[in-house]
Structure formats: C-alpha cells, structure tokens
Tab-separated table of C-alpha atoms in Angstrom:
chain	number	residue	atom	x	y	z
J	32	MET	CA	-13.411	10.766	-0.069
J	33	ILE	CA	-10.535	8.253	-0.286
J	34	LEU	CA	-11.181	7.288	-3.932
J	35	PRO	CA	-10.996	10.819	-5.434
J	36	LEU	CA	-8.071	11.668	-3.135
J	37	ILE	CA	-5.999	8.692	-4.348
J	38	ALA	CA	-6.853	9.297	-8.018
J	39	SER	CA	-6.191	13.045	-8.040
J	40	SER	CA	-2.971	12.823	-5.988
J	41	LEU	CA	-1.441	10.069	-8.141
J	42	ILE	CA	-2.288	11.754	-11.442
J	43	THR	CA	-1.102	15.166	-10.216
J	44	SER	CA	2.188	13.733	-8.969
J	45	LEU	CA	3.098	11.750	-12.083
J	46	ALA	CA	1.904	14.460	-14.472
J	47	SER	CA	4.402	16.801	-12.770
J	48	LEU	CA	7.342	14.417	-13.335
J	49	ASP	CA	9.131	13.508	-16.544
J	50	GLY	CA	9.423	9.879	-17.665
J	51	LYS	CA	12.976	9.427	-16.374
J	52	THR	CA	12.196	10.795	-12.907
J	53	SER	CA	8.976	8.756	-12.667
J	54	GLY	CA	10.976	5.601	-13.377
J	55	LYS	CA	13.531	6.450	-10.695
J	56	VAL	CA	10.880	7.241	-8.092
J	57	GLY	CA	8.942	4.050	-8.847
J	58	SER	CA	11.959	1.725	-8.860
J	59	ARG	CA	13.351	3.119	-5.597
J	60	ALA	CA	9.955	2.943	-3.909
J	61	ILE	CA	9.600	-0.729	-4.901
J	62	LEU	CA	13.145	-1.448	-3.661
J	63	TYR	CA	12.204	0.060	-0.290
J	64	TYR	CA	8.926	-1.894	-0.132
J	65	ILE	CA	10.643	-5.224	-0.822
J	66	LEU	CA	13.439	-4.522	1.669
J	67	THR	CA	11.203	-3.526	4.592
J	68	THR	CA	8.478	-6.144	4.030
J	69	THR	CA	11.012	-8.964	3.788
J	70	HIS	CA	12.718	-7.776	6.970
J	71	ALA	CA	9.369	-7.575	8.797
J	72	VAL	CA	8.521	-11.191	7.937
J	73	ILE	CA	11.960	-12.478	8.963
J	74	LEU	CA	11.773	-10.494	12.225
J	75	GLY	CA	8.349	-11.958	12.994
J	76	VAL	CA	9.518	-15.522	12.325
J	77	VAL	CA	12.621	-15.113	14.524
J	78	LEU	CA	10.657	-13.626	17.442
J	79	VAL	CA	7.872	-16.217	17.434
J	80	MET	CA	10.408	-19.063	17.239
J	81	LEU	CA	12.439	-17.621	20.146
J	82	ILE	CA	9.561	-16.624	22.448
J	83	HIS	CA	7.388	-19.623	21.472
J	84	PRO	CA	4.018	-18.214	22.618
J	85	GLY	CA	2.025	-21.147	21.221
J	86	ASN	CA	1.170	-24.011	23.556
J	87	PRO	CA	-1.183	-26.897	22.623
J	88	LYS	CA	-2.833	-26.431	26.045
J	89	LEU	CA	-4.060	-22.975	25.029
J	90	LYS	CA	-6.358	-24.452	22.408
J	91	SER	CA	-8.111	-26.771	24.860
J	92	ASP	CA	-8.119	-24.358	27.816
J	93	TYR	CA	-9.234	-21.278	25.880
J	94	SER	CA	-12.667	-20.125	26.989
J	95	GLY	CA	-12.764	-16.682	25.409
J	96	PRO	CA	-15.087	-15.599	22.616
J	97	LYS	CA	-14.876	-17.560	19.386
J	98	GLU	CA	-16.302	-16.015	16.249
J	99	GLU	CA	-17.278	-17.757	13.065
J	100	VAL	CA	-14.657	-17.505	10.360
J	101	GLU	CA	-15.875	-17.597	6.783
J	102	LYS	CA	-13.950	-20.363	5.053
J	103	GLU	CA	-12.455	-19.882	1.630
J	104	ASP	CA	-11.431	-22.617	-0.788
J	105	ALA	CA	-9.205	-20.235	-2.740
J	106	THR	CA	-5.500	-21.113	-2.694
J	107	ALA	CA	-2.486	-18.812	-2.600
J	108	THR	CA	-2.243	-19.170	-6.398
J	109	ASP	CA	-5.874	-18.095	-6.782
J	110	LYS	CA	-5.250	-15.028	-4.616
J	111	PHE	CA	-2.164	-14.106	-6.629
J	112	LEU	CA	-4.074	-14.441	-9.915
J	113	ASP	CA	-6.901	-12.335	-8.460
J	114	LEU	CA	-4.289	-9.694	-7.660
J	115	ILE	CA	-3.059	-9.693	-11.283
J	116	ARG	CA	-6.607	-9.595	-12.687
J	117	ASN	CA	-7.557	-6.681	-10.447
J	118	MET	CA	-4.466	-4.755	-11.565
J	119	PHE	CA	-5.898	-4.606	-15.110
J	120	PRO	CA	-9.669	-4.105	-14.757
J	121	GLU	CA	-12.023	-4.561	-17.691
J	122	ASN	CA	-14.166	-1.577	-16.713
J	123	LEU	CA	-12.793	1.510	-14.960
J	124	ILE	CA	-16.183	2.530	-13.536
J	125	GLN	CA	-16.630	-0.966	-12.105
J	126	THR	CA	-13.405	-0.623	-10.086
J	127	MET	CA	-15.170	1.918	-7.877
J	128	PHE	CA	-17.548	-0.648	-6.384
J	129	GLU	CA	-16.522	-4.190	-7.459
J	130	GLN	CA	-13.408	-6.361	-7.681
J	131	GLN	CA	-12.664	-9.809	-9.080
J	132	LYS	CA	-12.394	-12.825	-6.795
J	133	THR	CA	-11.970	-16.575	-7.298
J	134	VAL	CA	-14.683	-18.729	-5.721
J	135	TYR	CA	-15.262	-22.472	-5.936
J	136	LYS	CA	-18.675	-23.640	-7.137
J	137	GLU	CA	-19.736	-27.083	-5.967
J	138	SER	CA	-21.288	-29.744	-8.218
J	139	PHE	CA	-23.589	-32.275	-6.508
J	140	ASP	CA	-24.869	-35.700	-7.465
J	141	ALA	CA	-28.439	-36.923	-6.937
J	142	ASN	CA	-27.710	-37.736	-3.271
J	143	GLY	CA	-26.365	-34.274	-2.505
J	144	THR	CA	-22.735	-35.414	-2.350
J	145	VAL	CA	-20.181	-32.919	-3.617
J	146	LEU	CA	-18.653	-34.292	-6.826
J	147	LYS	CA	-16.171	-31.519	-7.558
J	148	LYS	CA	-15.375	-27.880	-6.920
J	149	THR	CA	-14.817	-25.679	-9.961
J	150	PRO	CA	-12.877	-22.393	-9.633
J	151	THR	CA	-14.838	-19.464	-11.051
J	152	VAL	CA	-13.951	-15.778	-11.228
J	153	VAL	CA	-16.799	-13.550	-10.035
J	154	TYR	CA	-17.251	-9.888	-9.159
J	155	THR	CA	-17.754	-9.154	-5.460
J	156	PRO	CA	-18.642	-5.878	-3.685
J	157	GLY	CA	-15.596	-3.819	-2.728
J	158	MET	CA	-13.498	-1.073	-4.252
J	159	ASN	CA	-10.726	-2.269	-6.603
J	160	VAL	CA	-8.151	0.268	-5.406
J	161	LEU	CA	-5.216	-1.542	-7.030
J	162	GLY	CA	-6.790	-1.373	-10.501
J	163	LEU	CA	-7.538	2.301	-10.012
J	164	ILE	CA	-3.950	2.980	-8.907
J	165	ILE	CA	-2.499	1.254	-11.996
J	166	PHE	CA	-4.787	3.278	-14.287
J	167	CYS	CA	-3.912	6.558	-12.541
J	168	ILE	CA	-0.177	5.795	-12.785
J	169	VAL	CA	-0.410	5.197	-16.549
J	170	PHE	CA	-2.721	8.194	-17.032
J	171	GLY	CA	-0.409	10.535	-15.111
J	172	ILE	CA	2.712	9.360	-16.978
J	173	VAL	CA	1.016	9.858	-20.369
J	174	ILE	CA	-0.061	13.403	-19.394
J	175	SER	CA	3.578	14.251	-18.643
J	176	ARG	CA	4.692	12.701	-21.959
J	177	VAL	CA	2.374	14.771	-24.198
J	178	GLY	CA	3.972	18.004	-22.981
J	179	ALA	CA	2.194	21.331	-23.431
J	180	ALA	CA	-0.980	19.712	-24.781
J	181	GLY	CA	-1.465	17.937	-21.456
J	182	ARG	CA	-1.012	21.017	-19.263
J	183	PRO	CA	-4.729	21.940	-19.064
J	184	LEU	CA	-5.525	18.393	-17.933
J	185	ARG	CA	-2.700	18.479	-15.379
J	186	ASP	CA	-3.946	21.808	-14.028
J	187	LEU	CA	-7.480	20.386	-13.789
J	188	PHE	CA	-6.337	17.470	-11.628
J	189	LYS	CA	-4.209	19.822	-9.515
J	190	ALA	CA	-7.334	21.861	-8.799
J	191	ILE	CA	-9.362	18.717	-8.016
J	192	ASP	CA	-6.609	17.494	-5.694
J	193	LEU	CA	-6.535	20.842	-3.873
J	194	VAL	CA	-10.323	20.898	-3.420
J	195	ILE	CA	-10.496	17.263	-2.208
J	196	THR	CA	-7.641	17.878	0.250
J	197	LYS	CA	-9.437	20.932	1.675
J	198	MET	CA	-12.685	18.954	2.013
J	199	VAL	CA	-10.925	16.094	3.806
J	200	THR	CA	-9.224	18.575	6.147
J	201	ILE	CA	-12.624	19.978	7.140
J	202	ILE	CA	-14.037	16.475	7.704
J	203	MET	CA	-11.045	15.465	9.842
J	204	TRP	CA	-11.892	18.187	12.396
J	205	ILE	CA	-14.414	15.729	13.852
J	206	GLY	CA	-11.902	12.871	13.561
J	207	PRO	CA	-10.935	12.700	17.266
J	208	ILE	CA	-14.570	12.124	18.282
J	209	GLY	CA	-14.958	9.282	15.785
J	210	ILE	CA	-11.619	7.711	16.727
J	211	ALA	CA	-12.451	7.747	20.448
J	212	SER	CA	-15.871	6.213	19.737
J	213	LEU	CA	-14.383	3.416	17.613
J	214	ILE	CA	-11.856	2.405	20.275
J	215	ALA	CA	-14.413	2.621	23.106
J	216	SER	CA	-16.915	0.420	21.243
J	217	LYS	CA	-14.272	-2.263	20.658
J	218	ILE	CA	-13.160	-2.340	24.300
J	219	LEU	CA	-16.750	-2.449	25.610
J	220	GLY	CA	-17.570	-5.271	23.188
J	221	ILE	CA	-15.149	-7.705	24.907
J	222	SER	CA	-16.970	-9.668	27.615
J	223	ASP	CA	-13.900	-10.950	29.501
J	224	LEU	CA	-11.007	-8.630	28.685
J	225	GLY	CA	-8.818	-9.820	31.588
J	226	GLY	CA	-9.227	-13.522	30.774
J	227	THR	CA	-8.549	-12.975	27.078
J	228	VAL	CA	-5.342	-11.034	27.749
J	229	LYS	CA	-4.191	-13.684	30.244
J	230	MET	CA	-4.614	-16.535	27.740
J	231	LEU	CA	-3.189	-14.718	24.701
J	232	GLY	CA	-0.832	-12.314	26.484
J	233	LEU	CA	2.411	-13.925	25.288
J	234	TYR	CA	1.150	-14.003	21.698
J	235	MET	CA	0.198	-10.321	21.910
J	236	LEU	CA	3.571	-9.487	23.461
J	237	THR	CA	5.409	-11.226	20.602
J	238	VAL	CA	3.513	-9.249	17.957
J	239	ILE	CA	3.893	-5.944	19.821
J	240	ILE	CA	7.663	-6.413	20.344
J	241	GLY	CA	8.078	-7.128	16.636
J	242	LEU	CA	6.028	-4.083	15.610
J	243	LEU	CA	7.981	-1.815	17.976
J	244	ILE	CA	11.331	-3.056	16.624
J	245	GLN	CA	10.162	-2.567	13.034
J	246	ALA	CA	8.770	0.937	13.680
J	247	PHE	CA	11.412	2.383	16.017
J	248	VAL	CA	14.603	0.494	15.093
J	249	THR	CA	14.520	-0.974	11.579
J	250	LEU	CA	12.738	1.806	9.667
J	251	PRO	CA	14.676	4.660	11.354
J	252	ALA	CA	17.934	2.751	10.714
J	253	ILE	CA	17.161	2.415	6.987
J	254	PHE	CA	16.237	6.110	6.859
J	255	PHE	CA	19.460	7.100	8.667
J	256	ILE	CA	21.668	4.959	6.402
J	257	ALA	CA	20.054	6.435	3.270
J	258	THR	CA	19.852	10.088	4.349
J	259	ARG	CA	22.505	10.445	7.093
J	260	SER	CA	20.001	12.499	9.104
J	261	ASN	CA	18.325	11.991	12.490
J	262	PRO	CA	15.140	9.931	11.910
J	263	PHE	CA	13.441	10.748	15.222
J	264	PRO	CA	12.373	14.350	14.430
J	265	PHE	CA	10.889	12.861	11.249
J	266	LEU	CA	9.102	10.228	13.350
J	267	LYS	CA	7.843	12.889	15.771
J	268	GLY	CA	6.270	14.755	12.869
J	269	LEU	CA	4.144	11.685	12.087
J	270	SER	CA	2.452	11.588	15.502
J	271	GLN	CA	-0.934	12.800	14.251
J	272	ALA	CA	-0.983	10.263	11.405
J	273	VAL	CA	-0.053	7.443	13.805
J	274	LEU	CA	-2.837	8.418	16.222
J	275	THR	CA	-5.331	8.462	13.344
J	276	ALA	CA	-4.160	5.014	12.222
J	277	LEU	CA	-4.635	3.727	15.778
J	278	GLY	CA	-8.227	4.913	15.726
J	279	THR	CA	-9.318	4.001	12.195
J	280	SER	CA	-7.171	0.849	11.712
J	281	SER	CA	-7.026	1.740	8.003
J	282	SER	CA	-3.958	3.085	6.219
J	283	ALA	CA	-6.160	4.362	3.362
J	284	ALA	CA	-8.363	6.360	5.744
J	285	THR	CA	-5.200	7.848	7.283
J	286	LEU	CA	-3.853	9.083	3.919
J	287	PRO	CA	-5.076	12.722	4.212
J	288	ILE	CA	-3.384	13.149	7.599
J	289	THR	CA	-0.179	11.459	6.401
J	290	PHE	CA	-0.073	13.789	3.375
J	291	ARG	CA	-0.327	16.810	5.650
J	292	CYS	CA	2.301	15.546	8.127
J	293	LEU	CA	4.849	14.871	5.373
J	294	ASN	CA	4.203	18.233	3.718
J	295	GLU	CA	4.879	19.944	7.067
J	296	ILE	CA	8.088	17.906	7.449
J	297	GLY	CA	9.219	19.171	4.038
J	298	ILE	CA	8.865	16.158	1.732
J	299	ASP	CA	8.151	17.147	-1.887
J	300	GLU	CA	4.452	16.611	-2.630
J	301	ARG	CA	5.343	15.012	-5.987
J	302	ILE	CA	6.851	12.168	-3.939
J	303	THR	CA	4.138	11.929	-1.280
J	304	LYS	CA	1.290	11.934	-3.796
J	305	PHE	CA	2.860	8.988	-5.635
J	306	VAL	CA	4.556	6.916	-2.933
J	307	LEU	CA	1.833	7.112	-0.232
J	308	PRO	CA	-1.174	5.837	-2.258
J	309	LEU	CA	0.963	3.061	-3.732
J	310	GLY	CA	2.412	2.195	-0.324
J	311	SER	CA	-1.036	2.029	1.283
J	312	MET	CA	-1.775	-0.902	-1.045
J	313	VAL	CA	1.474	-2.866	-1.312
J	314	ASN	CA	3.735	-1.826	1.593
J	315	MET	CA	2.307	-3.607	4.645
J	316	ASP	CA	5.232	-4.158	7.043
J	317	GLY	CA	3.029	-4.519	10.118
J	318	THR	CA	0.618	-6.888	8.388
J	319	ALA	CA	3.449	-9.079	7.055
J	320	LEU	CA	5.028	-9.375	10.518
J	321	TYR	CA	1.662	-10.093	12.137
J	322	GLU	CA	0.805	-12.851	9.645
J	323	ALA	CA	4.157	-14.560	10.180
J	324	VAL	CA	3.755	-14.504	13.986
J	325	ALA	CA	0.063	-15.489	14.005
J	326	SER	CA	0.447	-18.409	11.584
J	327	ILE	CA	3.415	-19.913	13.471
J	328	PHE	CA	1.584	-19.303	16.775
J	329	ILE	CA	-1.362	-21.362	15.474
J	330	ALA	CA	1.067	-24.021	14.216
J	331	GLN	CA	2.635	-24.216	17.688
J	332	MET	CA	-0.816	-24.578	19.288
J	333	ASN	CA	-1.504	-27.510	16.960
J	334	GLY	CA	1.787	-29.172	17.920
J	335	LEU	CA	3.347	-28.770	14.461
J	336	ASP	CA	7.136	-29.080	14.498
J	337	MET	CA	8.305	-26.106	12.401
J	338	GLY	CA	11.126	-27.195	10.115
J	339	ILE	CA	13.097	-25.017	7.719
J	340	GLY	CA	10.635	-25.858	4.925
J	341	HIS	CA	7.688	-24.577	6.960
J	342	VAL	CA	9.574	-21.400	7.894
J	343	ILE	CA	10.404	-20.670	4.234
J	344	THR	CA	6.771	-21.318	3.281
J	345	VAL	CA	5.540	-18.897	5.952
J	346	SER	CA	8.074	-16.229	4.924
J	347	ILE	CA	7.225	-16.311	1.219
J	348	THR	CA	3.466	-16.671	1.665
J	349	ALA	CA	3.206	-13.951	4.335
J	350	THR	CA	5.183	-11.536	2.137
J	351	LEU	CA	2.991	-12.149	-0.924
J	352	ALA	CA	-0.232	-12.136	1.112
J	353	SER	CA	0.614	-8.799	2.737
J	354	ILE	CA	1.208	-7.235	-0.690
J	355	GLY	CA	-2.277	-8.286	-1.725
J	356	ALA	CA	-3.883	-7.125	1.516
J	357	ALA	CA	-6.387	-4.324	1.100
J	358	SER	CA	-5.774	-1.175	3.125
J	359	ILE	CA	-9.013	-1.698	5.089
J	360	PRO	CA	-9.627	-2.733	8.707
J	361	SER	CA	-8.772	-6.370	9.604
J	362	ALA	CA	-7.536	-7.233	6.094
J	363	GLY	CA	-4.725	-9.205	7.773
J	364	LEU	CA	-7.210	-11.761	9.123
J	365	VAL	CA	-8.506	-12.425	5.614
J	366	THR	CA	-5.076	-12.833	4.026
J	367	MET	CA	-3.905	-15.029	6.918
J	368	MET	CA	-6.141	-17.783	5.554
J	369	ILE	CA	-3.706	-18.038	2.642
J	370	VAL	CA	-0.767	-18.603	5.006
J	371	LEU	CA	-2.638	-21.194	7.100
J	372	THR	CA	-3.755	-23.022	3.956
J	373	ALA	CA	-0.133	-23.171	2.752
J	374	LEU	CA	0.829	-24.798	6.090
J	375	ASP	CA	-2.212	-27.123	5.973
J	376	LEU	CA	-3.479	-25.758	9.300
J	377	PRO	CA	-7.151	-25.437	10.334
J	378	ILE	CA	-8.589	-22.055	9.344
J	379	ASP	CA	-11.050	-22.285	12.253
J	380	ASP	CA	-8.169	-21.562	14.644
J	381	ILE	CA	-8.192	-17.929	13.498
J	382	SER	CA	-11.221	-17.555	15.777
J	383	LEU	CA	-8.880	-17.983	18.769
J	384	ILE	CA	-7.037	-14.739	18.026
J	385	ILE	CA	-9.940	-12.602	16.785
J	386	ALA	CA	-10.666	-11.498	20.369
J	387	VAL	CA	-7.413	-9.499	20.542
J	388	ASP	CA	-7.229	-8.524	16.872
J	389	TRP	CA	-8.993	-5.193	17.488
J	390	LEU	CA	-5.830	-3.970	19.256
J	391	LEU	CA	-3.195	-5.685	17.097
J	392	ASP	CA	-4.950	-4.478	13.934
J	393	ARG	CA	-4.576	-0.865	15.057
J	394	LEU	CA	-0.933	-1.339	16.011
J	395	ARG	CA	0.055	-3.027	12.755
J	396	THR	CA	-1.815	-0.349	10.761
J	397	SER	CA	0.223	2.305	12.584
J	398	VAL	CA	3.420	0.492	11.584
J	399	ASN	CA	2.159	0.310	7.982
J	400	VAL	CA	1.636	4.091	8.003
J	401	ILE	CA	5.074	4.747	9.558
J	402	GLY	CA	6.649	2.479	6.930
J	403	ASP	CA	4.946	4.362	4.075
J	404	ALA	CA	6.036	7.712	5.515
J	405	PHE	CA	9.676	6.662	5.934
J	406	GLY	CA	9.464	5.325	2.372
J	407	CYS	CA	8.605	8.835	1.174
J	408	GLY	CA	11.614	10.235	3.029
J	409	PHE	CA	13.847	7.480	1.612
J	410	VAL	CA	12.730	8.035	-2.000
J	411	TYR	CA	12.777	11.839	-1.679
J	412	HIS	CA	16.409	11.833	-0.547
J	413	LEU	CA	17.503	9.530	-3.388
J	414	CYS	CA	15.608	11.537	-6.038
J	415	LYS	CA	16.132	15.071	-4.652
J	416	LYS	CA	18.622	16.165	-7.331
J	417	ASP	CA	16.323	15.039	-10.149
J	418	LEU	CA	13.336	16.779	-8.539
J	419	ASP	CA	15.272	20.034	-8.045
J	420	ALA	CA	16.455	20.004	-11.668
J	421	LEU	CA	12.912	19.347	-12.875
J	422	LYS	CA	11.595	22.191	-10.719
J	423	MET	CA	14.144	24.615	-12.198
J	424	ASP	CA	13.071	23.616	-15.720
J	425	GLU	CA	9.417	24.195	-14.782
J	426	LEU	CA	10.239	27.632	-13.338
J	427	GLU	CA	12.120	28.603	-16.510
J	428	ASN	CA	9.257	27.389	-18.715
J	429	SER	CA	6.663	29.243	-16.620
J	430	GLU	CA	8.723	32.460	-16.878
J	431	ILE	CA	8.916	32.058	-20.671
J	432	ASP	CA	5.159	31.440	-20.849
J	433	GLU	CA	4.517	34.585	-18.800
J	434	MET	CA	6.688	36.664	-21.151
J	435	LEU	CA	4.865	35.272	-24.189
J	436	LYS	CA	1.479	36.145	-22.658
J	437	GLN	CA	2.660	39.706	-21.960
J	438	HIS	CA	3.527	40.085	-25.650
J	439	GLY	CA	0.153	38.721	-26.763
J	440	VAL	CA	1.460	35.344	-28.007
J	441	ASN	CA	-0.799	32.270	-27.720
J	442	VAL	CA	1.231	29.933	-25.454
J	443	GLU	CA	-0.371	26.687	-26.663
J	444	GLU	CA	0.165	27.582	-30.339
J	445	PHE	CA	3.779	28.544	-29.575
J	446	HIS	CA	4.560	25.210	-27.876
J	447	GLY	CA	2.713	23.331	-30.621
J	448	ALA	CA	4.833	25.048	-33.269
J	449	GLN	CA	7.990	24.228	-31.288
J	450	ASN	CA	7.043	20.547	-31.084
J	451	LEU	CA	6.290	20.494	-34.822
J	452	GLN	CA	9.647	22.134	-35.576
J	453	ARG	CA	11.493	19.545	-33.432
J	454	LYS	CA	9.662	16.731	-35.222
J	455	THR	CA	10.461	18.197	-38.671
J	456	THR	CA	14.133	18.660	-37.711
J	457	ALA	CA	14.363	15.074	-36.456
J	458	GLU	CA	12.804	13.731	-39.672
J	459	SER	CA	15.164	15.876	-41.754
J	460	ASP	CA	18.195	14.549	-39.833
J	461	CYS	CA	17.050	10.965	-40.393
J	462	THR	CA	16.577	11.623	-44.127
J	463	SER	CA	20.041	13.188	-44.501
J	464	LYS	CA	21.676	10.282	-42.637
J	465	ALA	CA	19.893	7.781	-44.867
J	466	THR	CA	21.021	9.706	-47.989
J	467	LYS	CA	24.666	9.707	-46.833
J	468	GLN	CA	24.554	5.966	-46.152
J	469	THR	CA	23.096	5.374	-49.626
J	470	GLU	CA	25.876	7.445	-51.241
J	471	ILE	CA	28.530	5.475	-49.331
J	472	VAL	CA	27.037	2.177	-50.539
C-alpha cells in the first residue's frame, strides 16, 4: 500500500500547486532537511566524543550474540553514484521491484587467486522509491503547468489518493496488534538481554541522549523560531505516528498515520503530501546521528585516536549516507558500512552492536518521523501566504466553472479558447514589437 500512497499523494499535491509555489515549497523543504541533518550529525559527534562510550576492552570482553554481516566492496563514491542512477530510472515499471546497485565481480587466475575486482552495476530486488518520487514530482508539476487540460488527470489522482488513504486507514485498525507482536518477538529473541545492556549500556545511552535532544530540543526550537508558536501541542499531536514508528521501525510504513496526524493538526494537505514522502527518503535525522555515534564508538573500541580529519570524514560521510538510506527497517546498519569504510575500520565490528539495534532502530525511526512532521510545519508556515492566494484563485475559478455549466457552456472548450486567445495575443504583441523595432532601424 505504500507505493500507491506515495505516488498518488505526491502527484495530487504538486498538481494542485503552481510552478512558483512548488519551487518555494521544494527549496524550503530542502533547506530544512540540510539544516536538521547537519545538526544531528554534529550533535552525535560531540556527544560520543564527550561521553566516550567506546573502550578497547569491550571488544575482547564482549560475549553477546554476534551476527554475520554481509560485506560490501562498494565505496562511498559507488553508493553516491547508485543514488544518482536510481533517481533517473530507465524503466518506470522496474522501479516497483528493482533498483540499481554497484557490485564488484572478482577475476581469478588458474590457481583461484583473485586478480582484480571490477565494479559492475546490476539490478537487485527492492523498490526504487527515490526514482518513483522523482518521476511523480515531475509528473505532478507538468499536470499543474498544462492548466485546464490537466484537470481530469488531477481529479483522477485525487480520487485514487482518497481511496488508498481510506484503505490504509482500515488496515491500520489492526496495527496495534502487529506492532505489539513485532516488539515482543524482538525482545524474546535476545538470549542474554541483561548482559547485552550491561556491555553496551553507555553506547545506547549516548545514542538515546542524542535522539532525545534532537527530537525534543532542536526540532521544536527550529519550529518555534520559524513560526513563533508553541511546538509542544504540535508534538503532542504526533503521538500516534511516533508510536507506530516505534513498532514498525519504518518511516515509510508510518506515512499514512503521519498524514492523518498532520491533517488533524491543521497542516495543508498540499504540503504534507509533498514534504512527507520526500522527507521519508532524504530527511533521516535519527539515522544520521546514530551513524555518527556508532562509527566513532567502533573507532574508540579499536583504539583509533580521532583527529579533526576523522571527525570531518565522519560528519560528511554520515550526512551523505543518511540521505541515501532507504526508509526501511535497519537501513542505518547497511549505510554504516560506508562510514566505517571511509574510516578504514573493520566492518565485522558492526556485529557487536546488532544485538541492541532492534531498540535503537525504532528510536531513530521515531526521530526521523518527528523531523519530517516538523518539516511540514516549518514549510507550511513559510509558504502559507502563497497557499492561501492559490486557494482563493482556485475557488474563484471553480465558481466561474459552475456558472458556465449552469448556462450550458462546455468548460473545457471555454478554457481551451481562452488559452488560444492568450497565445494569439502574445504572438501579436511580439509581432508588433518586432515591426516597431524594424521601423526604428
């Protein structure tokens, strides 16, 4: 249900905005994403350097469960290029079940020794949500640009969006049962919960403190500065979405609930239907903070002296990696390999923190959802005047259309004739200007 929900909401939102307003909404959303993600990484770095949870003894003394981590030869550059390639898919249908990924194919000699590794781009199972989002953004903007001719298509996607939202609402009635089952299965799957918490308690505390500061101090402060309104009633209205994020550990799966919470708060749906799907892919405050803390924690366990160069590397790489992180459970563990590779640290050490990732994954997903929601409030406040003006124009146009229908006039033919008249007038003006310039010469 997530795929049709994202597609219909994005297209409906952008088809309802004009080109100027779409540009303002997009640019201000990106500004917010960059600001909050950068702050999250810096906050994570500062906390882990001050608390210093990593101790080389932990690595040798740790007796908790260690899981196999699938190694990847792909570098940060490869991941970035994969991100760009997936933004512009070759086949739209293929985006629904496959995405592009760089893998290294090994060449062997007669003795079985690896001669070289060649990077190759292949298609792997998994929804290419980013490519779909880019297509829907362009599609929605073009619908708004063609004017009256695009209205039937806009109305179609509005109807699809309404139906999908109703279906998701019905499905979410059984959500609490599923959420409770997911959490219970994770807790019961840990053989020595007390020992694991004892060994990794300080690391967990560092991540949790950072997430709490980001969610309840930084994001409300940005919202207050931008809107001059109390952020905590807004935050209270997100409680159901946060609880769903805690259970599912997926910001994409939480989208239907977040939509409903923001609509009840009073955020314009033209903002929520654009900013939320985009934010669920690129605005990962919790993931960025977690990757910064976890990578430096592993560096501390390996006795690496973190200089300013290492800190800058972690900050930049964690920011970029979080942008490319999929909005699926435990995506942060996958993207953390990029950060560890940049620091030349053993990827196997990720297995040390997997035992507690079930909890931290849910907490950072909740922060991601809170960040996306505050982003909607931030953008809505900055674009409210433009949205109100656009709404008044739409009301006036709808009233005119209703009057035309009452008098038996075909609305589509009327708007088509108007567009043709504007085009003819513009061409006539250009011709007269050219004639005057010729006479002057």
